[in-house]
Amino acid sequence: MKRYFPILEWAPAYSRATFAADLIAALIVTVMLIPQSLAYALLAGLPAEVGLYASIAPLVLYALFGTSRTLAVGPVAVASLMTAAAAGQIAASGSPDYLAAAVLLAFLSGAFLLAMGLLRLGLVANFLSHPVITGFVTASGLLIAASQLRHILGVKGGGQTLPEIAESLWPNLGSINLSTVLLGLAAMAALVAARRWLKGSLIGLGMSAGTAGTLARLGPMIVVIASILVTVLLNLPASGVAILGEVPRGLPAPALPRLDPDLIARLALPALLISIVGYVETISVAQTLAAKRRQRIDPDQELVALGASNLGAALSGGFPVTGGFARSVVNFDAGAETPAAGAITALFMALATLFLTPALYNLPQAVLAATIIVAVLSLVDLGAFRRIWTYSRADAAAMAATVLVTLGKGVEMGIIAGISLSLALYLLRTSRPHMAVVGQVAGTEHFRNVLRHHVVTVPGILSIRVDESLYFANTRALEDRILAEVADRSALKHVILMCPAVNDIDASALESLEAINHRLKDAGVLFHLTEVKGPVMDRLGRSLFLRDLSGQVFLSQIDALRTLAPEETQAALCCPRADSLKRVS
């Protein structure tokens, strides 16, 4: 039961001291989560209270099923943007059908994640390469920031892509509201100052690091309270400053979303993409924080926990949620010891929904937009392109393509392009595996590339090493390389294929090995294998390949050379060892 309910591992040892630590962390995260949940709901095109709803049940369910002690689940920027993009294809923002689509997205995402968790498909995170993830997150951050400019400027606008946003903003630039601009810029400046310099400044004034850190984390809430007071005192709504307005009090009654088959069909792919992106972000954050405390994360169980959290969000009228990086780091730094901190946060959020919403009536939308912009711009990493380009131009090209597609065509097309590019790059790279003709390093039993090292080779024997598993995409390259090398050696008697890096041989590769064996045999050349791994050897043993093999399978390369060319091999072993490395460009 502990495998499916990790709470059974930590709950029996839960103590008063642990509760105190979780309580403090929950208070700090709640202060951060209230404005974020409101802001991300508006980013998703939903009523503000939906963000509060999505910050209650999911946190409780993650506490039951999650394996991370410090992950903070809830609304996040990227998932909110993807929700807006998907629901916007169904209905107009603010309509009942739009809300129904957002809730159904949470339900479908939860169902997908739960199914993948039960099937133990945690490896799904491996289908997105790091450069593609970086490109997608960077582009999403820029797209989110651009989408909030209309609130900062106090004008109308919209759109799901950068061209659409620019096209909608341009005609309205003449009606910019100066009061809104000043308020939004002031909020951004205060939020940036609190994030970057407040803690250091307080420490410089003699305050302890812990107290200074806590006050710095209260920066967003201080900005929210100050903006409400300024709005009331200066009567800013009379100057055209848009405010949040009435946020309904009370908790939603649990209910199933509208399970319309046609709507499910239209939202299935967006929900799957939200699930994958949300899981990748969640598992990355969870593993990073767990490593700092030498704790363990179960990727498959995290799928179950995140699936349950999204189902909880759907049943309580919320939208898709995932593990948030900023909130999780704050939760970690605040000293959270167990997932109970999330459950306590949910309790505080429920109390806020019941009693604090009237106080949010005069909260300017420009301040919520500033909160989003400051949060998402920290995700933008434009310098990553230069670093990746220096190391791998193919990966840098994939990152650039992901950024451009996301900005130009939207988040759904961006993530589809990212996944496609990741798989295409893998197929391209592995379809052209590195293969090297090798020789013996004098005085040793080691074999190295003849182009990189001074080695001893034996006339009549070709030793070639393949540095990749063999499968349908690269078998032609292996055949072509071996046959080309054989064609250049008229006195050849033996071909040895070294397989230390071959972890798998699929059916297509097996047929290629059989074809190589027959062609070499017809040419009077024996075909041998060396250093074949046990699992690969087991599979070969179930075929006819070993029976028809013209040569032998040797445990090691040195064993093969001792058998096929004992005198030359012994002479190479007796030679004094010198610097074997060739100076190649």
Coordinates of N, CA and C in Angstrom, one line a residue, residues 225-357:
I225 N -1.5 44.3 -1.4 CA -2.2 45.1 -0.4 C -2.0 46.6 -0.7
A226 N -0.7 46.9 -1.0 CA -0.5 48.3 -1.2 C -1.2 48.8 -2.5
S227 N -1.3 48.0 -3.5 CA -2.1 48.5 -4.7 C -3.5 48.6 -4.4
I228 N -4.1 47.8 -3.6 CA -5.5 47.9 -3.2 C -5.8 49.2 -2.5
L229 N -4.9 49.5 -1.5 CA -5.0 50.7 -0.7 C -4.9 52.0 -1.6
V230 N -3.9 52.0 -2.5 CA -3.7 53.1 -3.5 C -4.9 53.2 -4.4
T231 N -5.5 52.1 -4.8 CA -6.6 52.2 -5.7 C -7.8 52.8 -5.0
V232 N -8.0 52.4 -3.7 CA -9.2 53.0 -3.0 C -9.0 54.4 -2.6
L233 N -7.8 54.8 -2.2 CA -7.5 56.1 -1.7 C -7.6 57.1 -2.9
L234 N -7.1 56.7 -4.0 CA -7.0 57.6 -5.2 C -8.2 57.5 -6.1
N235 N -9.1 56.5 -5.8 CA -10.3 56.3 -6.6 C -9.9 56.0 -8.1
L236 N -8.9 55.1 -8.2 CA -8.4 54.9 -9.6 C -9.4 54.3 -10.6
P237 N -10.4 53.5 -10.1 CA -11.4 53.1 -11.1 C -12.0 54.2 -11.9
A238 N -12.2 55.4 -11.2 CA -12.7 56.5 -11.9 C -11.8 57.0 -13.0
S239 N -10.5 56.7 -12.9 CA -9.6 57.1 -14.0 C -9.4 56.0 -15.0
G240 N -10.2 55.0 -15.0 CA -10.2 54.0 -16.0 C -9.3 52.8 -15.7
V241 N -8.9 52.7 -14.4 CA -8.0 51.5 -14.1 C -9.0 50.3 -13.8
A242 N -8.7 49.2 -14.5 CA -9.5 48.0 -14.4 C -9.2 47.3 -13.1
I243 N -10.2 46.9 -12.4 CA -10.0 46.2 -11.1 C -10.6 44.8 -11.2
L244 N -10.2 44.0 -10.3 CA -10.6 42.6 -10.3 C -12.1 42.5 -10.2
G245 N -12.7 43.3 -9.3 CA -14.2 43.2 -9.2 C -14.6 42.2 -8.2
E246 N -15.8 41.8 -8.2 CA -16.4 40.9 -7.2 C -15.9 39.5 -7.4
V247 N -15.3 38.9 -6.4 CA -14.9 37.5 -6.4 C -15.9 36.7 -5.5
P248 N -16.7 35.8 -6.1 CA -17.7 35.1 -5.3 C -17.1 34.4 -4.1
R249 N -17.7 34.5 -2.9 CA -17.3 33.8 -1.7 C -17.8 32.4 -1.7
G250 N -17.2 31.5 -1.0 CA -17.7 30.1 -0.8 C -16.9 29.1 -1.6
L251 N -17.1 27.9 -1.3 CA -16.4 26.8 -1.9 C -17.4 26.1 -2.9
P252 N -16.9 25.6 -4.0 CA -17.7 25.0 -5.0 C -18.2 23.6 -4.6
A253 N -19.4 23.3 -5.0 CA -19.9 21.9 -4.7 C -19.2 20.9 -5.7
P254 N -18.7 19.8 -5.2 CA -18.1 18.8 -6.1 C -19.0 18.4 -7.2
A255 N -18.6 18.3 -8.4 CA -19.4 17.9 -9.5 C -18.6 17.4 -10.7
L256 N -19.1 16.5 -11.4 CA -18.4 16.0 -12.6 C -18.5 17.0 -13.7
P257 N -17.5 17.2 -14.6 CA -17.5 18.1 -15.7 C -18.5 17.5 -16.8
R258 N -18.8 18.3 -17.7 CA -19.8 17.9 -18.8 C -19.0 17.0 -19.7
L259 N -19.3 15.7 -19.7 CA -18.6 14.7 -20.5 C -19.3 14.5 -21.8
D260 N -19.2 15.6 -22.7 CA -19.8 15.5 -24.0 C -18.8 14.8 -24.9
P261 N -19.2 13.8 -25.7 CA -18.2 13.0 -26.5 C -17.5 13.9 -27.6
D262 N -18.3 14.8 -28.2 CA -17.7 15.7 -29.2 C -16.7 16.6 -28.6
L263 N -17.0 17.2 -27.4 CA -16.1 18.1 -26.7 C -14.8 17.3 -26.3
I264 N -15.0 16.1 -25.8 CA -13.9 15.2 -25.4 C -12.9 15.0 -26.6
A265 N -13.5 14.7 -27.7 CA -12.7 14.4 -28.9 C -11.9 15.7 -29.3
R266 N -12.5 16.8 -29.2 CA -11.8 18.1 -29.6 C -10.7 18.5 -28.6
L267 N -10.9 18.1 -27.3 CA -9.9 18.5 -26.3 C -8.9 17.4 -25.9
A268 N -9.0 16.2 -26.5 CA -8.2 15.1 -26.1 C -6.7 15.4 -26.3
L269 N -6.4 15.9 -27.5 CA -5.0 16.2 -27.8 C -4.4 17.3 -27.0
P270 N -5.1 18.4 -26.9 CA -4.6 19.5 -26.0 C -4.4 19.0 -24.5
A271 N -5.3 18.2 -24.1 CA -5.2 17.7 -22.7 C -4.0 16.8 -22.6
L272 N -3.7 16.0 -23.6 CA -2.5 15.1 -23.5 C -1.3 15.9 -23.5
L273 N -1.2 17.0 -24.3 CA 0.0 17.9 -24.3 C 0.1 18.6 -23.0
I274 N -1.0 19.1 -22.4 CA -0.9 19.7 -21.1 C -0.3 18.7 -20.1
S275 N -0.8 17.4 -20.2 CA -0.3 16.4 -19.3 C 1.2 16.2 -19.4
I276 N 1.7 16.1 -20.6 CA 3.1 15.8 -20.8 C 3.9 17.0 -20.3
V277 N 3.6 18.2 -20.7 CA 4.3 19.3 -20.3 C 4.3 19.5 -18.8
G278 N 3.1 19.3 -18.2 CA 3.0 19.5 -16.8 C 3.8 18.4 -16.0
Y279 N 3.8 17.2 -16.6 CA 4.6 16.2 -15.9 C 6.0 16.4 -16.0
V280 N 6.5 16.9 -17.2 CA 7.9 17.1 -17.3 C 8.4 18.2 -16.3
E281 N 7.6 19.3 -16.2 CA 7.9 20.3 -15.3 C 7.9 19.8 -13.8
T282 N 6.8 19.0 -13.5 CA 6.7 18.5 -12.1 C 7.8 17.6 -11.8
I283 N 8.2 16.7 -12.6 CA 9.2 15.7 -12.2 C 10.6 16.4 -12.2
S284 N 10.8 17.4 -13.0 CA 12.1 18.1 -13.0 C 12.2 18.8 -11.6
V285 N 11.2 19.5 -11.2 CA 11.2 20.3 -10.0 C 11.4 19.3 -8.8
A286 N 10.6 18.3 -8.8 CA 10.6 17.3 -7.7 C 11.9 16.6 -7.5
Q287 N 12.5 16.2 -8.6 CA 13.8 15.5 -8.5 C 14.9 16.5 -8.1
T288 N 14.9 17.7 -8.6 CA 15.9 18.7 -8.2 C 15.8 19.0 -6.7
L289 N 14.7 19.2 -6.1 CA 14.5 19.4 -4.7 C 14.8 18.2 -3.9
A290 N 14.4 17.0 -4.3 CA 14.6 15.8 -3.6 C 16.1 15.5 -3.5
A291 N 16.9 15.8 -4.5 CA 18.3 15.5 -4.5 C 19.0 16.3 -3.4
K292 N 18.5 17.5 -3.1 CA 19.2 18.4 -2.1 C 19.1 17.8 -0.7
R293 N 18.0 17.0 -0.5 CA 17.9 16.3 0.8 C 18.1 14.8 0.7
R294 N 18.7 14.4 -0.4 CA 18.9 13.0 -0.6 C 17.7 12.1 -0.4
Q295 N 16.6 12.6 -0.9 CA 15.3 11.9 -0.9 C 15.1 11.3 -2.3
R296 N 14.1 10.4 -2.4 CA 13.8 9.7 -3.6 C 12.5 10.0 -4.2
I297 N 12.4 10.2 -5.5 CA 11.1 10.5 -6.2 C 10.8 9.3 -7.1
D298 N 9.6 8.8 -7.0 CA 9.1 7.7 -7.9 C 8.4 8.4 -9.1
P299 N 9.0 8.3 -10.3 CA 8.4 9.0 -11.4 C 7.0 8.5 -11.8
D300 N 6.8 7.2 -11.7 CA 5.5 6.6 -12.0 C 4.4 7.0 -11.0
Q301 N 4.8 7.0 -9.7 CA 3.8 7.5 -8.7 C 3.5 9.0 -8.8
E302 N 4.5 9.7 -9.3 CA 4.2 11.2 -9.5 C 3.2 11.3 -10.6
L303 N 3.2 10.5 -11.6 CA 2.1 10.5 -12.6 C 0.7 10.3 -11.9
V304 N 0.7 9.3 -11.0 CA -0.6 9.0 -10.3 C -1.0 10.2 -9.5
A305 N 0.0 10.8 -8.8 CA -0.3 11.9 -7.9 C -0.8 13.1 -8.7
L306 N -0.1 13.4 -9.8 CA -0.5 14.6 -10.6 C -1.8 14.3 -11.3
G307 N -2.1 13.1 -11.7 CA -3.4 12.7 -12.2 C -4.5 12.9 -11.3
A308 N -4.3 12.4 -10.0 CA -5.3 12.6 -9.0 C -5.5 14.1 -8.7
S309 N -4.4 14.9 -8.7 CA -4.6 16.3 -8.4 C -5.4 17.0 -9.5
N310 N -5.2 16.6 -10.8 CA -6.0 17.3 -11.8 C -7.4 16.8 -11.8
L311 N -7.7 15.5 -11.5 CA -9.1 15.1 -11.3 C -9.7 15.8 -10.2
G312 N -9.0 16.1 -9.1 CA -9.5 16.9 -8.0 C -9.8 18.3 -8.4
A313 N -9.0 18.9 -9.3 CA -9.2 20.2 -9.8 C -10.5 20.2 -10.6
A314 N -10.7 19.2 -11.4 CA -11.9 19.2 -12.3 C -13.2 19.0 -11.5
L315 N -13.1 18.2 -10.5 CA -14.3 17.9 -9.6 C -14.7 19.1 -8.8
S316 N -13.7 20.0 -8.5 CA -14.0 21.2 -7.7 C -14.1 22.5 -8.6
G317 N -14.2 22.3 -9.9 CA -14.4 23.5 -10.7 C -13.2 24.2 -11.1
G318 N -12.0 23.5 -11.0 CA -10.8 24.2 -11.4 C -10.3 23.9 -12.8
F319 N -9.0 24.2 -13.1 CA -8.5 24.0 -14.4 C -7.1 23.2 -14.2
P320 N -6.4 22.8 -15.2 CA -5.2 22.0 -15.1 C -4.2 22.6 -14.1
V321 N -3.6 21.7 -13.3 CA -2.6 22.1 -12.4 C -1.3 21.3 -12.6
T322 N -0.2 21.8 -12.0 CA 1.0 21.0 -12.0 C 1.9 21.5 -10.9
G323 N 3.1 20.9 -10.8 CA 4.0 21.4 -9.8 C 4.7 22.7 -10.2
G324 N 4.6 23.7 -9.4 CA 5.2 25.0 -9.8 C 6.6 25.1 -9.2
F325 N 7.5 25.6 -10.1 CA 8.9 25.7 -9.7 C 9.1 26.7 -8.6
A326 N 8.6 28.0 -8.8 CA 8.8 29.0 -7.8 C 8.2 28.7 -6.4
R327 N 7.0 28.2 -6.4 CA 6.3 27.9 -5.2 C 7.0 26.7 -4.5
S328 N 7.4 25.7 -5.3 CA 8.1 24.6 -4.7 C 9.4 25.0 -4.0
V329 N 10.2 25.9 -4.7 CA 11.4 26.3 -4.1 C 11.1 27.1 -2.8
V330 N 10.1 27.9 -2.8 CA 9.7 28.7 -1.6 C 9.3 27.7 -0.5
N331 N 8.6 26.7 -0.8 CA 8.1 25.7 0.1 C 9.3 25.0 0.7
F332 N 10.3 24.6 -0.1 CA 11.5 24.0 0.3 C 12.3 24.9 1.2
D333 N 12.5 26.1 0.8 CA 13.4 27.0 1.6 C 12.7 27.4 2.9
A334 N 11.3 27.4 2.9 CA 10.6 27.7 4.1 C 10.6 26.6 5.2
G335 N 11.2 25.4 4.8 CA 11.4 24.4 5.7 C 10.3 23.3 5.8
A336 N 9.5 23.2 4.7 CA 8.5 22.1 4.6 C 9.1 20.8 4.8
E337 N 8.6 19.9 5.6 CA 9.2 18.6 5.9 C 8.4 17.5 5.2
T338 N 7.1 17.6 5.0 CA 6.3 16.6 4.4 C 5.2 17.2 3.5
P339 N 4.6 16.4 2.6 CA 3.5 16.9 1.8 C 2.3 17.5 2.6
A340 N 2.3 17.2 3.9 CA 1.2 17.8 4.8 C 1.2 19.4 4.6
A341 N 2.4 19.9 4.3 CA 2.4 21.4 4.1 C 1.5 21.8 3.0
G342 N 1.4 21.0 2.0 CA 0.5 21.3 0.9 C -1.0 21.2 1.4
A343 N -1.3 20.2 2.2 CA -2.6 20.1 2.7 C -3.0 21.2 3.6
I344 N -2.1 21.7 4.4 CA -2.3 22.9 5.2 C -2.5 24.1 4.4
T345 N -1.7 24.2 3.3 CA -1.9 25.3 2.4 C -3.3 25.3 1.8
A346 N -3.8 24.1 1.5 CA -5.2 24.0 0.9 C -6.2 24.5 1.9
L347 N -6.0 24.2 3.2 CA -6.9 24.7 4.2 C -6.9 26.2 4.3
F348 N -5.7 26.8 4.2 CA -5.6 28.2 4.3 C -6.3 28.8 3.0
M349 N -6.1 28.2 1.8 CA -6.7 28.7 0.6 C -8.2 28.6 0.7
A350 N -8.7 27.5 1.3 CA -10.2 27.4 1.5 C -10.7 28.5 2.4
L351 N -10.0 28.8 3.5 CA -10.4 29.9 4.4 C -10.4 31.3 3.6
A352 N -9.3 31.4 2.8 CA -9.3 32.7 2.0 C -10.4 32.8 1.0
T353 N -10.8 31.7 0.4 CA -12.0 31.7 -0.5 C -13.3 32.0 0.2
L354 N -13.4 31.6 1.5 CA -14.6 31.8 2.3 C -14.7 33.2 2.8
F355 N -13.5 33.8 3.2 CA -13.6 35.0 4.0 C -12.8 36.2 3.4
L356 N -11.8 36.0 2.5 CA -11.0 37.1 2.1 C -11.3 37.7 0.8
T357 N -12.2 37.1 0.0 CA -12.4 37.5 -1.4 C -13.0 38.9 -1.4

